[in-house]
Amino acid sequence: MSLENRLGIYWLKGVEMTSVVFIRDYIQLGFEGIYEPATLNTYTLPTVQNNKYTYSHGTKGYRDELCSLINKKVEKVILVENEGIKLVFEMNILLEISLRDEDYEGPEAAMFIRGDETVVW
């Protein structure tokens, strides 16, 4: 899918994250917009960078850091094809989903769903 068709992810700018759901081998992030909610499924598990620490799956505090993003707004969305999806939250907390081939755990790295729109990486 071309980059133009994947721009829906930029809808997250200015939106609060409302939930984190740990589902077996992936994580589902919920967001609440003014008119409709959105979901970002992360099949390649994200990292969270908070100040000088980086948390990845399996490290102490990882789940706590993800949950600390609930009620925080996304201030910036950066999408770099074959590189990663970066969400910069309030307090300069960075959540990153790798789109590098070597980091894929399966056929997809992430899926963004909002209304009738579904975008897959």
XYZ file of C-alpha atoms in Angstrom:
121
model
C 0.000 0.000 0.000
C 1.304 3.417 -0.902
C 2.243 6.022 1.685
C -0.681 8.225 0.596
C -3.109 5.476 1.634
C -1.510 5.191 5.061
C -1.905 8.783 6.167
C -4.907 7.958 8.374
C -2.463 7.312 11.216
C -1.869 11.080 11.381
C -5.429 11.366 12.727
C -3.923 10.392 16.099
C -2.270 13.807 16.512
C -3.999 15.633 19.356
C -5.944 12.548 20.447
C -5.763 10.886 23.881
C -4.830 7.263 24.328
C -7.610 5.619 26.330
C -6.599 1.989 26.713
C -3.870 -0.620 26.507
C -4.931 -4.231 26.042
C -2.398 -7.059 26.231
C -3.648 -9.858 23.963
C -1.447 -12.992 23.934
C 1.210 -11.966 21.396
C 0.212 -8.402 20.483
C -0.877 -5.155 22.092
C -3.952 -3.095 21.263
C -3.873 0.654 21.890
C -7.172 2.541 22.055
C -7.647 6.213 21.183
C -10.685 8.456 21.611
C -11.290 11.156 19.045
C -14.003 13.797 19.054
C -16.354 11.818 16.817
C -15.075 8.248 16.820
C -12.562 5.947 18.475
C -9.564 4.330 16.809
C -7.444 1.281 17.517
C -3.781 0.629 16.803
C -2.850 -3.047 16.986
C 0.889 -3.584 17.414
C 2.002 -7.034 16.276
C 5.631 -5.969 16.394
C 5.715 -4.999 20.049
C 6.476 -1.314 20.607
C 9.199 0.283 22.666
C 8.575 3.206 25.017
C 11.212 5.846 25.648
C 10.648 8.001 28.721
C 13.415 10.498 29.477
C 16.637 8.495 29.428
C 15.132 4.992 29.690
C 13.911 2.742 26.888
C 11.467 -0.025 27.749
C 10.919 -3.016 25.474
C 8.887 -6.193 25.834
C 10.295 -8.291 28.657
C 12.024 -5.473 30.527
C 10.970 -4.501 34.043
C 8.410 -1.700 33.976
C 7.422 -2.205 30.312
C 3.715 -2.724 30.924
C 3.626 0.107 33.466
C 5.176 2.498 30.933
C 2.634 1.539 28.287
C -0.225 2.005 30.753
C 1.187 5.381 31.840
C 0.300 6.673 28.361
C -3.419 6.328 29.092
C -5.024 9.810 29.171
C -1.979 11.363 27.478
C -2.334 13.130 24.126
C -0.352 12.272 21.035
C 1.544 15.444 20.127
C 3.295 14.186 17.014
C 3.029 11.261 14.588
C 6.033 10.246 12.494
C 5.708 7.523 9.859
C 8.803 6.405 7.983
C 8.186 3.525 5.566
C 10.301 0.427 6.296
C 11.588 2.192 9.414
C 8.906 2.797 12.020
C 5.798 4.458 13.396
C 6.587 6.942 16.159
C 4.006 8.494 18.439
C 5.306 11.335 20.583
C 3.089 11.859 23.622
C 2.882 14.647 26.176
C 5.995 14.973 28.332
C 8.041 13.899 25.277
C 7.354 10.182 25.789
C 8.040 8.220 22.605
C 6.255 5.037 21.574
C 7.823 3.355 18.550
C 6.681 0.411 16.439
C 9.420 -0.918 14.198
C 8.608 -1.465 10.516
C 12.012 -2.996 9.791
C 11.790 -6.405 8.111
C 14.043 -8.020 10.705
C 11.722 -6.954 13.565
C 8.492 -8.400 12.154
C 7.054 -11.202 14.315
C 4.606 -12.232 11.577
C 3.210 -10.966 8.268
C 2.148 -7.601 9.752
C 3.774 -5.123 12.125
C 0.746 -2.976 12.931
C -2.857 -2.233 12.001
C -4.689 1.098 12.402
C -8.495 0.942 12.491
C -10.838 3.948 12.553
C -14.419 3.628 11.364
C -14.369 2.014 7.913
C -10.651 2.723 7.490
C -8.090 -0.029 8.069
C -4.391 0.463 7.364
C -1.893 -2.386 7.627
C 1.902 -2.305 7.714
